[in-house]
Coordinates of C-alpha atoms in Angstrom, one line a residue:
X76 CA -22.1 -103.4 -50.1
X77 CA -21.4 -102.9 -53.8
X78 CA -19.8 -106.4 -54.1
X79 CA -22.8 -108.0 -52.3
X80 CA -25.1 -106.3 -54.8
X81 CA -23.1 -107.5 -57.7
X82 CA -23.0 -111.1 -56.4
X83 CA -26.8 -111.0 -55.8
X84 CA -27.5 -109.8 -59.4
X85 CA -25.1 -112.5 -60.7
X86 CA -26.8 -115.3 -58.8
X87 CA -30.2 -114.0 -59.8
X88 CA -29.3 -114.4 -63.4
X89 CA -27.7 -117.8 -62.8
X90 CA -30.6 -119.0 -60.7
X91 CA -32.7 -120.5 -63.6
X92 CA -29.7 -122.5 -64.9
X93 CA -28.7 -123.6 -61.4
X94 CA -32.2 -124.7 -60.6
X95 CA -32.4 -126.6 -63.9
X96 CA -29.0 -128.2 -63.1
X97 CA -30.1 -129.3 -59.7
X98 CA -33.6 -130.5 -60.7
X99 CA -32.9 -132.1 -64.0
X100 CA -29.3 -133.4 -63.7
X101 CA -28.0 -133.6 -60.1
X102 CA -31.2 -135.0 -58.5
X103 CA -31.7 -137.7 -61.2
X104 CA -28.0 -138.7 -60.9
X105 CA -28.2 -139.1 -57.1
X106 CA -31.6 -140.8 -57.3
X107 CA -30.4 -143.3 -59.9
X108 CA -27.3 -144.0 -57.7
X109 CA -29.7 -144.9 -54.8
X110 CA -31.9 -147.0 -57.2
X111 CA -28.8 -149.0 -58.2
X112 CA -28.8 -150.5 -54.7
X113 CA -32.5 -151.4 -54.9
X114 CA -35.0 -153.6 -56.6
X115 CA -37.9 -151.7 -58.1
X116 CA -40.3 -152.2 -60.9
X117 CA -42.0 -148.8 -60.8
X118 CA -45.2 -150.2 -59.2
X119 CA -44.3 -152.0 -56.0
X120 CA -42.4 -150.4 -53.1
X121 CA -38.7 -149.9 -53.5
X122 CA -36.7 -152.6 -51.8
X123 CA -33.1 -152.0 -50.7
X124 CA -30.9 -155.0 -51.8
X125 CA -27.3 -153.5 -51.4
X126 CA -24.8 -154.7 -54.0
X127 CA -26.9 -157.5 -55.4
X128 CA -27.6 -155.6 -58.7
X129 CA -23.8 -155.2 -59.3
X130 CA -23.1 -158.8 -58.3
X131 CA -25.8 -160.0 -60.8
X132 CA -24.0 -158.2 -63.6
X133 CA -21.0 -160.6 -63.2
X134 CA -23.2 -163.5 -64.3
X135 CA -25.5 -161.6 -66.6
X136 CA -24.8 -163.1 -70.0
X137 CA -26.6 -160.4 -72.0
X138 CA -24.7 -157.7 -70.2
X139 CA -21.4 -159.4 -71.1
X140 CA -22.5 -159.7 -74.7
X141 CA -23.5 -156.1 -74.8
X142 CA -20.2 -155.0 -73.3
X143 CA -18.3 -157.1 -75.8
X144 CA -20.3 -155.7 -78.7
X145 CA -19.6 -152.2 -77.4
X146 CA -15.9 -152.8 -77.2
X147 CA -15.9 -154.2 -80.8
X148 CA -17.9 -151.2 -81.9
X149 CA -15.5 -148.7 -80.3
X150 CA -12.3 -150.4 -81.4
X151 CA -13.5 -150.2 -85.0
X152 CA -15.5 -147.0 -85.4
X153 CA -13.3 -144.6 -83.5
X154 CA -9.9 -145.2 -85.3
X155 CA -11.7 -145.6 -88.7
X156 CA -13.7 -142.4 -88.2
X157 CA -10.6 -140.4 -87.2
X158 CA -8.5 -141.8 -90.1
X159 CA -11.2 -141.0 -92.7
X160 CA -11.9 -137.6 -91.1
X161 CA -8.2 -136.7 -91.5
X162 CA -8.3 -137.7 -95.2
X163 CA -11.5 -135.8 -95.7
X164 CA -10.1 -132.7 -93.9
X165 CA -7.1 -132.7 -96.1
X166 CA -9.4 -132.9 -99.2
X167 CA -11.5 -130.0 -97.8
X168 CA -8.3 -128.0 -97.4
X169 CA -7.6 -128.0 -101.1
X170 CA -8.4 -124.8 -102.8
X171 CA -10.6 -125.8 -105.7
X172 CA -13.8 -124.3 -107.2
X173 CA -16.9 -125.2 -105.2
X174 CA -15.1 -126.7 -102.2
X175 CA -17.2 -124.7 -99.8
X176 CA -20.3 -126.4 -101.0
X177 CA -18.7 -129.8 -100.4
X178 CA -17.7 -128.8 -96.9
X179 CA -21.3 -128.1 -96.1
X180 CA -22.5 -131.3 -97.8
X181 CA -20.0 -133.4 -95.8
X182 CA -21.4 -132.0 -92.5
X183 CA -25.1 -132.7 -93.4
X184 CA -25.2 -136.3 -92.0
X185 CA -24.2 -135.0 -88.6
X186 CA -27.1 -132.6 -88.3
X187 CA -29.6 -135.3 -89.5
X188 CA -31.6 -137.1 -86.7
X189 CA -30.0 -140.4 -85.9
X190 CA -33.3 -142.2 -85.9
X191 CA -34.1 -140.9 -89.4
X192 CA -30.6 -141.9 -90.6
X193 CA -31.0 -145.4 -89.1
X194 CA -34.4 -146.0 -90.7
X195 CA -33.2 -144.9 -94.1
X196 CA -30.0 -147.0 -93.9
X197 CA -32.1 -150.0 -92.7
X198 CA -34.1 -149.7 -95.8
X199 CA -31.0 -149.5 -97.9
X200 CA -29.6 -152.7 -96.3
X201 CA -32.7 -154.8 -97.1
X202 CA -32.5 -157.7 -99.5
X203 CA -33.8 -155.6 -102.4
X204 CA -32.5 -152.3 -101.3
X205 CA -30.0 -150.1 -103.2
X206 CA -26.9 -151.7 -101.6
X207 CA -27.7 -155.2 -102.7
X208 CA -29.0 -153.9 -106.0
X209 CA -25.6 -152.5 -106.7
X210 CA -23.9 -155.7 -105.6
X211 CA -26.1 -157.7 -108.0
X212 CA -25.2 -155.2 -110.8
X213 CA -21.5 -155.8 -110.2
X214 CA -21.9 -159.5 -110.3
X215 CA -22.7 -160.7 -106.8
X216 CA -25.5 -163.2 -107.5
X217 CA -26.5 -163.8 -103.9
X218 CA -25.8 -160.7 -101.8
X219 CA -26.1 -161.0 -98.0
X220 CA -29.1 -160.2 -95.8
X221 CA -27.1 -157.6 -93.9
X222 CA -29.3 -156.9 -90.9
X223 CA -30.5 -160.5 -90.6
X224 CA -27.0 -161.8 -90.2
X225 CA -25.5 -162.2 -86.8
X226 CA -22.0 -161.6 -88.3
X227 CA -22.9 -158.6 -90.6
X228 CA -25.5 -156.7 -88.6
X229 CA -23.1 -155.0 -86.2
X230 CA -20.6 -154.1 -89.0
X231 CA -23.6 -152.5 -90.9
X232 CA -24.5 -150.4 -87.9
X233 CA -20.8 -149.4 -87.5
X234 CA -20.7 -148.4 -91.2
X235 CA -23.7 -146.1 -90.7
X236 CA -22.2 -144.6 -87.5
X237 CA -18.9 -143.9 -89.3
X238 CA -20.7 -142.3 -92.2
X239 CA -22.6 -140.1 -89.9
X240 CA -19.6 -139.0 -87.8
X241 CA -17.0 -138.4 -90.4
X242 CA -18.2 -135.1 -91.5
X243 CA -18.3 -133.6 -88.0
X244 CA -14.8 -134.7 -87.2
X245 CA -13.5 -133.6 -90.6
X246 CA -14.8 -130.1 -90.0
X247 CA -13.1 -130.0 -86.6
X248 CA -9.8 -131.3 -88.1
X249 CA -10.2 -128.9 -91.0
X250 CA -10.3 -126.0 -88.5
X251 CA -7.2 -127.5 -86.9
X252 CA -5.4 -127.5 -90.2
X253 CA -5.8 -123.8 -90.4
X254 CA -3.9 -123.5 -87.2
X255 CA -0.8 -125.3 -88.5
X256 CA 1.8 -122.6 -89.4
X257 CA 2.6 -122.4 -93.1
X258 CA 6.2 -121.7 -92.2
X259 CA 6.6 -125.2 -90.9
X260 CA 5.7 -126.6 -94.3
X261 CA 8.1 -124.2 -96.0
X262 CA 10.9 -125.2 -93.7
X263 CA 10.2 -128.9 -94.2
X264 CA 10.2 -128.4 -98.0
X265 CA 13.5 -126.6 -97.9
X266 CA 14.9 -129.5 -95.9
X267 CA 13.8 -131.8 -98.8
X268 CA 10.8 -133.4 -97.1
X269 CA 8.2 -134.7 -99.6
X270 CA 4.4 -134.4 -99.2
X271 CA 4.2 -137.7 -97.2
X272 CA 7.0 -136.6 -94.8
X273 CA 5.4 -133.2 -94.4
X274 CA 2.1 -134.9 -93.5
X275 CA 3.9 -137.2 -91.0
X276 CA 6.2 -134.7 -89.3
X277 CA 4.2 -131.4 -89.6
X278 CA 0.5 -132.1 -90.2
X279 CA -0.1 -134.9 -87.8
X280 CA 1.8 -133.2 -84.9
X281 CA 0.0 -130.0 -85.6
X282 CA -3.4 -131.8 -85.6
X283 CA -2.6 -134.0 -82.5
X284 CA -4.6 -131.9 -80.1
X285 CA -7.7 -132.0 -82.4
X286 CA -7.2 -135.8 -83.0
X287 CA -7.0 -136.3 -79.2
X288 CA -10.3 -134.4 -78.8
X289 CA -11.9 -136.5 -81.5
X290 CA -10.6 -139.7 -79.9
X291 CA -11.9 -138.8 -76.4
X292 CA -15.3 -137.7 -77.6
X293 CA -15.5 -140.6 -80.1
X294 CA -14.9 -143.2 -77.3
X295 CA -17.5 -141.6 -75.1
X296 CA -20.0 -141.4 -77.9
X297 CA -19.4 -145.0 -79.0
X298 CA -20.1 -146.3 -75.6
X299 CA -23.4 -144.3 -75.6
X300 CA -24.6 -145.4 -79.0
X301 CA -28.3 -146.1 -79.0
X302 CA -30.3 -144.3 -81.7
X303 CA -28.7 -146.1 -84.6
X304 CA -29.1 -149.6 -83.0
X305 CA -32.7 -148.8 -82.0
X306 CA -33.7 -147.7 -85.6
X307 CA -31.8 -150.4 -87.5
X308 CA -31.7 -153.7 -85.6
X309 CA -33.3 -153.3 -82.1
X310 CA -30.3 -155.3 -80.8
X311 CA -30.9 -158.2 -83.1
X312 CA -30.6 -160.6 -84.8
X313 CA -30.3 -162.5 -81.5
X314 CA -28.1 -160.3 -79.4
X315 CA -25.5 -159.6 -82.0
X316 CA -26.0 -155.8 -82.0
X317 CA -27.1 -155.4 -78.4
X318 CA -25.0 -152.6 -76.8
X319 CA -24.9 -151.3 -73.3
X320 CA -27.2 -148.3 -73.5
X321 CA -29.8 -150.3 -75.5
X322 CA -29.7 -153.1 -72.9
X323 CA -30.1 -150.5 -70.1
X324 CA -33.1 -149.1 -72.0
X325 CA -34.7 -152.5 -72.4
X326 CA -34.0 -153.4 -68.7
X327 CA -35.6 -150.1 -67.5
X328 CA -38.5 -149.4 -69.8
X329 CA -39.5 -152.8 -71.2
X330 CA -38.7 -155.1 -68.3
X331 CA -39.2 -152.6 -65.5
X332 CA -35.9 -153.5 -63.8
X333 CA -35.1 -149.9 -62.8
X334 CA -32.6 -150.9 -60.1
X335 CA -30.6 -153.2 -62.4
X336 CA -30.7 -150.6 -65.1
X337 CA -29.3 -148.0 -62.8
X338 CA -26.5 -150.3 -61.7
X339 CA -25.6 -150.9 -65.4
X340 CA -25.6 -147.1 -66.0
X341 CA -23.1 -146.6 -63.2
X342 CA -20.9 -149.5 -64.5
X343 CA -21.0 -147.8 -67.9
X344 CA -20.1 -144.5 -66.3
X345 CA -17.1 -146.1 -64.6
X346 CA -15.9 -147.7 -67.8
X347 CA -16.1 -144.4 -69.7
X348 CA -14.4 -142.6 -66.8
X349 CA -11.5 -145.1 -66.8
X350 CA -11.0 -145.0 -70.6
X351 CA -11.1 -141.2 -70.5
X352 CA -8.5 -141.0 -67.7
X353 CA -6.3 -143.5 -69.6
X354 CA -6.5 -141.3 -72.7
X355 CA -5.7 -138.2 -70.7
X356 CA -2.6 -139.9 -69.2
X357 CA -1.4 -141.3 -72.5
X358 CA -1.9 -138.1 -74.5
X359 CA 1.2 -136.6 -72.9
X360 CA 3.3 -139.0 -75.0
X361 CA 2.0 -138.0 -78.4
X362 CA 0.0 -134.8 -78.3
X363 CA 1.9 -131.7 -79.2
X364 CA 0.6 -128.4 -77.9

């Protein structure tokens, strides 16, 4: 009787969260799965069409371009962000006057709204913005139109994403540095290891679980990028910065192809799931716990 009472009280407290989970997460997930097998524009009756939405993706040129852009975005931003974050974490770990202030400043971009960041950086990348003004000052007579170029727009978006993410990852890696035993550095120094070898054989293995976490979350986040693209380029020029989530958004809320958008969402889910499982499998070879 006492146990039943305890369980009842526990479920009573859990009820609001469980109801929210069912109504706002589980039901939309299952409903969108059903919609992925239908044709629906939000106005006419829902029409079941089986796997047609998934088959159409095989010949959807814009979907292919968006996937390619997303892969390019991920392959560049994730490794570069992690590498810069490691360097920044090492700099943050140096005991100098005022370092705590810099640690806070480095984290600021992460807590700023992505839309606001995108709008500000879009203004900075204009022909007469600060970036091109600096380029003219150092001697570049004809600086590029960054966001109007099909070859430079996506790298510009990636630069902004890296700038915004580095501080967050650096703080996590900095916390990881605090967990690397000082005795290992002392032992390595006694064995004649210089700073670079200490970094290679002590710091990196000690940080490997945190690096793995940053890699997994970075890949997931890179395939879900939307705000920065929306604010800076709206997928243009042409389709050079179109990414999967932005294409899903356009398909659902601008073109009213809710069934096709749902199918794309589940393809994106499968891609992220496969990449995450691969990372979980490979981490056994290089992550040291």
